[in-house]
Coordinates of C-alpha atoms in Angstrom, one line a residue:
Chain A
M1 CA -59.2 36.3 -121.8
T2 CA -62.9 35.5 -122.0
S3 CA -65.5 35.4 -119.3
A4 CA -67.7 33.0 -121.2
P5 CA -68.1 29.6 -119.6
I6 CA -65.3 27.1 -120.3
E7 CA -66.3 24.6 -122.9
L8 CA -65.7 20.9 -122.4
A9 CA -65.1 18.6 -125.3
V10 CA -64.3 14.9 -125.6
S11 CA -62.1 13.8 -128.5
T12 CA -60.8 10.3 -129.4
V13 CA -57.5 9.1 -130.9
I14 CA -58.4 5.9 -132.7
F15 CA -55.4 3.7 -133.4
A16 CA -55.3 0.7 -135.7
L17 CA -52.5 -1.3 -137.3
R18 CA -52.7 -1.4 -141.1
P19 CA -50.2 -2.3 -143.8
A20 CA -48.1 0.7 -144.9
A21 CA -49.0 2.2 -148.3
D22 CA -45.8 1.0 -149.9
S23 CA -45.3 -2.4 -148.3
S24 CA -47.1 -5.1 -146.4
R25 CA -45.4 -4.1 -143.2
R26 CA -47.9 -2.9 -140.6
T27 CA -47.8 0.6 -139.2
V28 CA -50.0 2.7 -136.9
W29 CA -52.9 4.5 -138.6
L30 CA -55.7 6.8 -137.3
P31 CA -58.8 8.4 -138.8
L32 CA -59.1 12.1 -138.9
V33 CA -62.1 14.3 -139.7
R34 CA -61.9 17.3 -142.0
R35 CA -63.3 20.4 -140.3
I36 CA -66.2 22.0 -142.2
R37 CA -66.6 25.0 -139.9
E38 CA -64.4 27.8 -138.6
P39 CA -62.1 27.9 -136.7
E40 CA -59.5 26.0 -138.6
Q41 CA -62.0 25.1 -141.4
G42 CA -60.5 22.7 -143.9
K43 CA -57.9 21.3 -141.5
W44 CA -57.9 17.7 -140.3
A45 CA -58.8 17.1 -136.7
L46 CA -59.4 14.3 -134.1
P47 CA -63.0 13.2 -134.1
G48 CA -64.8 14.7 -131.1
G49 CA -67.4 17.1 -129.9
P50 CA -68.8 19.0 -127.0
L51 CA -69.8 16.9 -123.9
E52 CA -73.6 16.8 -123.5
P53 CA -74.8 17.5 -119.9
D54 CA -76.4 14.0 -119.6
Q55 CA -73.6 12.1 -121.3
E56 CA -70.9 10.2 -119.5
L57 CA -67.3 11.0 -120.7
S58 CA -66.8 7.5 -122.0
E59 CA -70.2 7.5 -123.7
S60 CA -69.2 10.7 -125.6
A61 CA -65.9 9.1 -126.7
A62 CA -67.7 5.9 -127.8
F63 CA -70.3 7.9 -129.7
T64 CA -67.6 9.8 -131.5
L65 CA -65.8 6.5 -132.4
N66 CA -69.0 5.1 -133.7
E67 CA -69.9 8.2 -135.6
T68 CA -66.5 8.4 -137.3
T69 CA -65.9 4.8 -138.1
G70 CA -69.1 2.8 -137.5
L71 CA -67.2 0.8 -135.0
S72 CA -67.9 -0.1 -131.3
P73 CA -65.0 0.2 -129.0
S74 CA -63.2 -3.0 -127.8
Y75 CA -60.5 -0.9 -126.0
L76 CA -61.4 2.6 -125.0
E77 CA -59.5 4.5 -122.3
Q78 CA -59.2 8.0 -121.0
L79 CA -55.8 9.4 -121.9
F80 CA -55.3 13.0 -120.8
A81 CA -57.1 16.4 -120.6
F82 CA -55.6 19.1 -122.8
G83 CA -56.6 22.5 -121.6
N84 CA -54.1 25.3 -122.4
V85 CA -55.7 28.7 -122.2
D86 CA -54.7 29.5 -125.8
R87 CA -55.3 26.2 -127.5
S88 CA -58.4 27.3 -129.3
P89 CA -58.9 30.8 -130.8
G90 CA -61.7 32.8 -129.3
N91 CA -63.0 30.5 -126.6
R92 CA -61.6 28.4 -123.8
V93 CA -62.0 24.7 -124.6
V94 CA -60.8 21.9 -122.4
S95 CA -60.6 18.6 -124.3
I96 CA -60.7 15.3 -122.5
I97 CA -58.9 12.8 -124.8
Y98 CA -59.8 9.1 -125.0
W99 CA -57.9 6.6 -127.1
A100 CA -59.4 3.6 -128.8
L101 CA -57.4 0.6 -130.1
V102 CA -59.0 -1.2 -133.0
R103 CA -58.1 -4.6 -134.4
E104 CA -57.0 -4.7 -138.0
E105 CA -60.1 -6.7 -139.2
E106 CA -62.3 -4.2 -137.4
A107 CA -60.5 -1.3 -139.0
A108 CA -61.0 -2.9 -142.4
E109 CA -64.7 -2.7 -141.9
A110 CA -64.7 1.0 -140.8
V111 CA -67.1 3.2 -142.7
V112 CA -65.5 5.7 -145.0
T113 CA -67.1 9.0 -145.7
E114 CA -66.0 12.1 -147.6
N115 CA -64.7 14.0 -144.6
V116 CA -63.2 11.1 -142.7
R117 CA -59.9 9.6 -143.9
W118 CA -57.3 7.3 -142.3
F119 CA -53.7 8.5 -142.2
P120 CA -50.5 6.8 -141.1
A121 CA -49.3 8.2 -137.8
D122 CA -45.9 9.0 -139.2
D123 CA -47.3 10.9 -142.2
L124 CA -50.1 13.2 -141.0
P125 CA -51.5 16.3 -142.7
E126 CA -51.5 19.6 -141.0
L127 CA -53.8 19.2 -138.0
A128 CA -56.1 21.7 -136.4
F129 CA -55.5 23.3 -132.9
D130 CA -53.0 21.3 -130.8
H131 CA -54.1 18.0 -132.2
A132 CA -50.6 17.1 -133.6
E133 CA -49.3 17.4 -130.0
I134 CA -52.2 15.2 -128.8
V135 CA -51.5 12.5 -131.4
S136 CA -47.8 12.6 -130.5
Y137 CA -48.6 12.2 -126.8
A138 CA -50.9 9.3 -127.5
L139 CA -48.3 7.6 -129.7
G140 CA -45.8 7.9 -126.9
R141 CA -48.2 6.4 -124.4
L142 CA -49.0 3.6 -126.8
R143 CA -45.3 2.7 -127.2
G144 CA -44.6 3.1 -123.5
K145 CA -47.5 1.0 -122.4
L146 CA -46.9 -1.8 -124.9
E147 CA -43.5 -2.3 -123.2
Y148 CA -44.9 -3.0 -119.7
S149 CA -48.4 -4.3 -120.2
N150 CA -50.5 -6.6 -122.3
L151 CA -51.8 -3.7 -124.3
G152 CA -50.9 -5.5 -127.5
H153 CA -54.0 -7.6 -126.7
A154 CA -56.2 -4.8 -128.0
F155 CA -54.8 -5.3 -131.5
L156 CA -55.0 -9.1 -131.6
G157 CA -57.6 -11.8 -131.5
E158 CA -57.7 -14.3 -128.6
L159 CA -55.2 -16.7 -130.2
F160 CA -52.2 -15.6 -132.1
T161 CA -48.8 -16.8 -133.2
L162 CA -45.6 -15.2 -131.8
S163 CA -44.9 -13.9 -135.3
T164 CA -48.2 -12.0 -135.3
L165 CA -47.4 -10.6 -131.8
R166 CA -44.0 -9.5 -132.9
E167 CA -45.6 -7.7 -135.9
V168 CA -47.7 -5.8 -133.5
Y169 CA -44.6 -4.7 -131.5
E170 CA -42.8 -3.9 -134.7
A171 CA -45.7 -1.8 -135.9
V172 CA -46.2 0.2 -132.7
L173 CA -42.5 0.6 -131.9
D174 CA -41.7 1.3 -135.6
R175 CA -38.5 -0.9 -135.6
R176 CA -37.5 -4.4 -136.6
I177 CA -37.2 -6.9 -133.7
D178 CA -35.1 -9.9 -133.9
P179 CA -37.5 -13.0 -133.9
A180 CA -35.3 -15.2 -131.7
N181 CA -34.7 -12.5 -129.1
F182 CA -38.4 -11.6 -129.1
R183 CA -39.4 -15.3 -128.6
R184 CA -37.0 -15.6 -125.6
Q185 CA -38.2 -12.3 -124.0
V186 CA -41.9 -13.1 -124.4
E187 CA -41.6 -16.6 -123.2
T188 CA -39.7 -15.5 -120.0
S189 CA -42.0 -12.6 -119.4
G190 CA -45.0 -14.6 -118.5
L191 CA -47.2 -12.3 -120.5
V192 CA -48.5 -15.0 -122.8
R193 CA -49.1 -18.7 -122.5
A194 CA -48.7 -21.4 -125.2
T195 CA -51.9 -23.3 -126.1
D196 CA -52.0 -26.8 -127.5
Q197 CA -53.3 -25.4 -130.8
V198 CA -51.4 -24.6 -133.9
Q199 CA -52.0 -22.4 -136.9
T200 CA -51.8 -24.4 -140.2
G201 CA -52.0 -23.4 -143.8
G202 CA -49.9 -21.1 -145.9
R203 CA -46.3 -21.9 -147.0
H204 CA -44.9 -22.1 -143.5
R205 CA -44.8 -25.0 -141.1
P206 CA -47.6 -25.0 -138.4
A207 CA -47.0 -22.3 -135.8
R208 CA -47.9 -22.6 -132.1
L209 CA -50.9 -20.5 -131.0
Y210 CA -50.6 -18.3 -127.8
R211 CA -53.0 -16.4 -125.7
F212 CA -52.4 -13.6 -123.1
A213 CA -52.0 -14.8 -119.6
T214 CA -54.4 -12.2 -118.2
P215 CA -57.3 -10.3 -119.8
A216 CA -56.6 -7.0 -121.4
A217 CA -56.2 -4.5 -118.6
S218 CA -57.3 -0.9 -118.4
T219 CA -55.9 1.5 -115.9
A220 CA -59.2 3.4 -115.9
P221 CA -61.2 3.6 -112.7
T222 CA -64.3 1.5 -112.4
Q223 CA -66.6 4.5 -112.7
E224 CA -68.2 5.3 -116.1
Chain B
M1 CA -80.4 16.0 -115.9
T2 CA -79.5 19.7 -116.1
S3 CA -79.2 22.1 -119.0
A4 CA -76.9 24.4 -117.0
P5 CA -73.3 24.6 -118.4
I6 CA -71.0 21.8 -117.3
E7 CA -68.8 23.0 -114.5
L8 CA -65.1 22.3 -114.7
A9 CA -63.0 21.9 -111.5
V10 CA -59.4 21.0 -110.7
S11 CA -58.6 19.0 -107.5
T12 CA -55.3 17.8 -106.2
V13 CA -54.4 14.6 -104.4
I14 CA -51.3 15.6 -102.3
F15 CA -49.3 12.6 -101.1
A16 CA -46.5 12.7 -98.6
L17 CA -44.7 10.0 -96.6
R18 CA -44.9 10.5 -92.8
P19 CA -44.4 8.3 -89.8
A20 CA -47.5 6.4 -88.8
A21 CA -49.2 7.7 -85.7
D22 CA -48.3 4.6 -83.7
S23 CA -44.8 3.8 -84.9
S24 CA -41.8 5.4 -86.7
R25 CA -42.7 3.4 -89.8
R26 CA -43.6 5.7 -92.7
T27 CA -47.0 5.5 -94.5
V28 CA -48.7 7.6 -97.1
W29 CA -50.6 10.7 -95.9
L30 CA -52.7 13.3 -97.6
P31 CA -54.3 16.6 -96.6
L32 CA -58.0 17.1 -96.8
V33 CA -60.2 20.2 -96.5
R34 CA -63.4 20.3 -94.5
R35 CA -66.3 21.6 -96.6
I36 CA -67.8 24.7 -95.1
R37 CA -70.6 24.9 -97.7
E38 CA -73.4 22.7 -99.1
P39 CA -73.4 20.2 -100.7
E40 CA -71.8 17.8 -98.4
Q41 CA -71.1 20.4 -95.8
G42 CA -68.9 19.2 -93.0
K43 CA -67.4 16.3 -94.9
W44 CA -63.7 16.1 -95.9
A45 CA -62.8 16.6 -99.5
L46 CA -59.8 16.9 -101.8
P47 CA -58.5 20.5 -102.1
G48 CA -59.6 22.1 -105.3
G49 CA -61.9 24.6 -106.9
P50 CA -63.4 25.8 -110.2
L51 CA -61.0 26.4 -113.1
E52 CA -60.8 30.1 -113.9
P53 CA -61.1 31.0 -117.6
D54 CA -57.6 32.5 -117.8
Q55 CA -55.9 29.8 -115.6
E56 CA -53.9 26.8 -117.0
L57 CA -55.0 23.5 -115.6
S58 CA -51.6 22.9 -113.8
E59 CA -51.7 26.5 -112.4
S60 CA -55.0 25.8 -110.8
A61 CA -53.6 22.6 -109.3
A62 CA -50.5 24.4 -108.0
F63 CA -52.6 27.2 -106.6
T64 CA -54.7 24.7 -104.7
L65 CA -51.6 22.9 -103.4
N66 CA -50.2 26.2 -102.2
E67 CA -53.4 27.4 -100.7
T68 CA -53.9 24.1 -98.8
T69 CA -50.4 23.5 -97.6
G70 CA -48.3 26.6 -98.2
L71 CA -46.0 24.4 -100.4
S72 CA -44.8 24.8 -104.0
P73 CA -45.1 21.6 -106.1
S74 CA -41.9 19.7 -106.8
Y75 CA -43.8 16.9 -108.5
L76 CA -47.2 17.8 -109.9
E77 CA -48.9 15.7 -112.6
Q78 CA -52.3 15.3 -114.2
L79 CA -53.9 12.0 -113.1
F80 CA -57.4 11.6 -114.5
A81 CA -60.7 13.4 -115.2
F82 CA -63.6 12.2 -113.2
G83 CA -66.9 13.2 -114.7
N84 CA -69.8 10.8 -114.0
V85 CA -73.1 12.5 -114.6
D86 CA -74.3 11.9 -111.0
R87 CA -71.1 12.5 -109.1
S88 CA -72.2 15.9 -107.7
P89 CA -75.8 16.5 -106.6
G90 CA -77.6 19.3 -108.5
N91 CA -75.1 20.2 -111.1
R92 CA -72.8 18.5 -113.5
V93 CA -69.1 18.9 -112.5
V94 CA -66.2 17.4 -114.3
S95 CA -63.1 17.4 -112.1
I96 CA -59.6 17.1 -113.5
I97 CA -57.4 15.5 -110.9
Y98 CA -53.8 16.3 -110.4
W99 CA -51.5 14.6 -107.9
A100 CA -48.6 16.2 -106.1
L101 CA -45.9 14.2 -104.3
V102 CA -44.2 16.0 -101.5
R103 CA -41.0 15.2 -99.6
E104 CA -41.2 14.5 -95.9
E105 CA -39.3 17.6 -94.9
E106 CA -41.5 19.7 -97.1
A107 CA -44.7 18.1 -95.6
A108 CA -43.3 18.8 -92.1
E109 CA -43.3 22.5 -93.0
A110 CA -46.9 22.5 -94.4
V111 CA -49.1 25.1 -93.0
V112 CA -51.9 23.8 -90.8
T113 CA -55.3 25.6 -90.5
E114 CA -58.5 24.8 -88.8
N115 CA -60.2 23.2 -91.9
V116 CA -57.2 21.4 -93.3
R117 CA -56.0 18.2 -91.8
W118 CA -53.6 15.4 -92.8
F119 CA -54.9 11.9 -92.7
P120 CA -53.2 8.5 -93.3
A121 CA -54.4 7.1 -96.6
D122 CA -55.4 3.8 -95.0
D123 CA -57.5 5.5 -92.3
L124 CA -59.6 8.3 -94.0
P125 CA -62.7 9.9 -92.7
E126 CA -65.9 9.8 -94.8
L127 CA -65.2 11.8 -97.9
A128 CA -67.5 14.1 -100.0
F129 CA -68.7 13.2 -103.5
D130 CA -66.6 10.4 -105.2
H131 CA -63.4 11.6 -103.5
A132 CA -62.8 8.2 -101.8
E133 CA -62.8 6.6 -105.2
I134 CA -60.4 9.3 -106.5
V135 CA -58.0 8.7 -103.6
S136 CA -58.2 5.0 -104.1
Y137 CA -57.4 5.4 -107.8
A138 CA -54.5 7.7 -107.1
L139 CA -53.0 5.3 -104.6
G140 CA -53.2 2.5 -107.2
R141 CA -51.4 4.6 -109.7
L142 CA -48.8 5.6 -107.1
R143 CA -48.1 2.0 -106.3
G144 CA -48.1 0.9 -110.0
K145 CA -45.9 3.7 -111.1
L146 CA -43.4 3.2 -108.3
E147 CA -42.7 -0.3 -109.7
Y148 CA -41.7 0.6 -113.2
S149 CA -40.4 4.2 -112.9
N150 CA -38.2 6.4 -110.8
L151 CA -41.2 8.0 -109.2
G152 CA -39.7 7.4 -105.8
H153 CA -37.4 10.3 -106.6
A154 CA -40.3 12.7 -105.8
F155 CA -40.1 11.6 -102.1
L156 CA -36.4 11.7 -101.8
G157 CA -33.5 14.3 -101.9
E158 CA -30.9 14.0 -104.5
L159 CA -28.7 11.6 -102.5
F160 CA -30.1 8.8 -100.4
T161 CA -29.1 5.4 -98.9
L162 CA -30.6 2.2 -100.1
S163 CA -32.3 1.9 -96.7
T164 CA -34.0 5.2 -97.2
L165 CA -35.1 4.2 -100.7
R166 CA -36.4 0.9 -99.4
E167 CA -38.4 2.8 -96.7
V168 CA -40.1 4.7 -99.5
Y169 CA -41.1 1.5 -101.3
E170 CA -42.3 0.0 -98.0
A171 CA -44.4 3.0 -97.2
V172 CA -46.0 3.3 -100.7
L173 CA -46.5 -0.5 -101.2
D174 CA -47.5 -0.9 -97.5
R175 CA -45.5 -4.1 -97.0
R176 CA -42.1 -5.1 -95.6
I177 CA -39.4 -5.7 -98.2
D178 CA -36.4 -7.9 -97.6
P179 CA -33.3 -5.6 -97.5
A180 CA -31.0 -8.1 -99.3
N181 CA -33.5 -8.8 -102.1
F182 CA -34.2 -5.1 -102.5
R183 CA -30.5 -4.2 -102.8
R184 CA -30.0 -6.9 -105.4
Q185 CA -33.1 -5.8 -107.4
V186 CA -32.2 -2.1 -107.3
E187 CA -28.6 -2.7 -108.2
T188 CA -29.5 -4.8 -111.3
S189 CA -32.3 -2.5 -112.4
G190 CA -30.0 0.4 -113.4
L191 CA -32.5 2.8 -111.8
V192 CA -30.0 4.2 -109.3
R193 CA -26.2 4.8 -109.4
A194 CA -23.8 4.5 -106.4
T195 CA -21.9 7.7 -105.7
D196 CA -18.5 7.9 -104.0
Q197 CA -20.1 9.5 -101.0
V198 CA -21.3 7.9 -97.8
Q199 CA -23.6 8.9 -95.0
T200 CA -22.0 9.0 -91.7
G201 CA -23.2 9.5 -88.1
G202 CA -25.8 7.7 -86.1
R203 CA -25.2 4.3 -84.6
H204 CA -24.7 2.5 -87.9
R205 CA -21.6 2.1 -90.0
P206 CA -21.3 4.6 -92.9
A207 CA -23.8 3.8 -95.7
R208 CA -23.2 4.4 -99.4
L209 CA -25.2 7.3 -101.0
Y210 CA -27.0 6.7 -104.3
R211 CA -28.6 9.0 -106.8
F212 CA -31.2 8.2 -109.5
A213 CA -29.7 7.4 -112.9
T214 CA -32.1 9.8 -114.7
P215 CA -34.0 12.9 -113.5
A216 CA -37.5 12.4 -112.1
A217 CA -39.7 11.8 -115.1
S218 CA -43.2 12.9 -115.7
T219 CA -45.5 11.4 -118.4
A220 CA -47.2 14.8 -118.8
P221 CA -47.1 16.4 -122.2
T222 CA -44.8 19.5 -122.6
Q223 CA -47.8 21.8 -122.7
E224 CA -48.8 23.8 -119.7

């Protein structure tokens, strides 16, 4: 046990959907940062850093997101505080975790540097501290929340076909979904509304474009 | 702005269902603590205190719950970290908020002291700091989560009648629910299962006893 002050850090789990390495099927990816200092030097970790005294929690998370990827957050939400006494060797660190969801075209523009690399969520390297547990928790929340909210919005543009929406669900839930069942469920859910526009081009017949019935919601309080 | 270390506190919103002061209808109540020190001396606040260096986050919340009410938590979950730069005058405090749900018969046994008082959630006194916002956020989460989970479990014993379950929903959602509609929705939801036991006694005919289909779930990670 230490009598030093408890350190407060903010880290961010950044999720994007990208094609899997071995197919065109999309899966969930996230960027990690290689640690260049002890403890846990050389291991991969979630991007983050200590909270500055004059920095809002969400500002700290947005700063990290920008520093790691060059992106600005379109969906950024506080997830959970991880604070086990023994989670960091030598000092007590409580990490407040945010998650950011990034559209595929945004992720494609992410800056790549030597010590930042994107990994598929189902094939991660060894992570520092309890970050594997944090990623696993974030994935569980992502999957759970997709099922009862319009969270998928964060991965899509304003207009999308039902095929594209299904691909988001397939990527996040990591399983095939029957197209006819999916169409039926989505259309009765009231989650999306058909527009009078269609998507043309490609080898397929024109596909109806949809939009979400309500704006992307966040469960975060209004503060920050 | 301050250059002192950021202080980390843990506070707990403790919800119980109790009869309203003017009727036998149940509503949501919570205990508050009168502040005996500056800042905000004399105002009512959520029970809580600074995190000790060798104390797990959930231990701190459980300690607070016990100190305030004499109760041990049956449902205790981390809710959100509130950390706005200006939320506490003079120093930067980040508060990790837990919520505890307490059964009515437990709440009836809660210890009462001079500076601890229970208030109905819809008729609170002026609260210290941003605690009114925290309570409002917790109430929103309570209502939201009741609708898509077996959270109601936390307010009930193992076996209950559908009338009792409906009273929990009415208390939390603060509106009357049609008994026939409620019975139909609950029976098709798969959330509860009928047992072969009935509740007898009283002026009414025997009522079927139900149990939840799955144990009370928590979205908290396994750590702590």
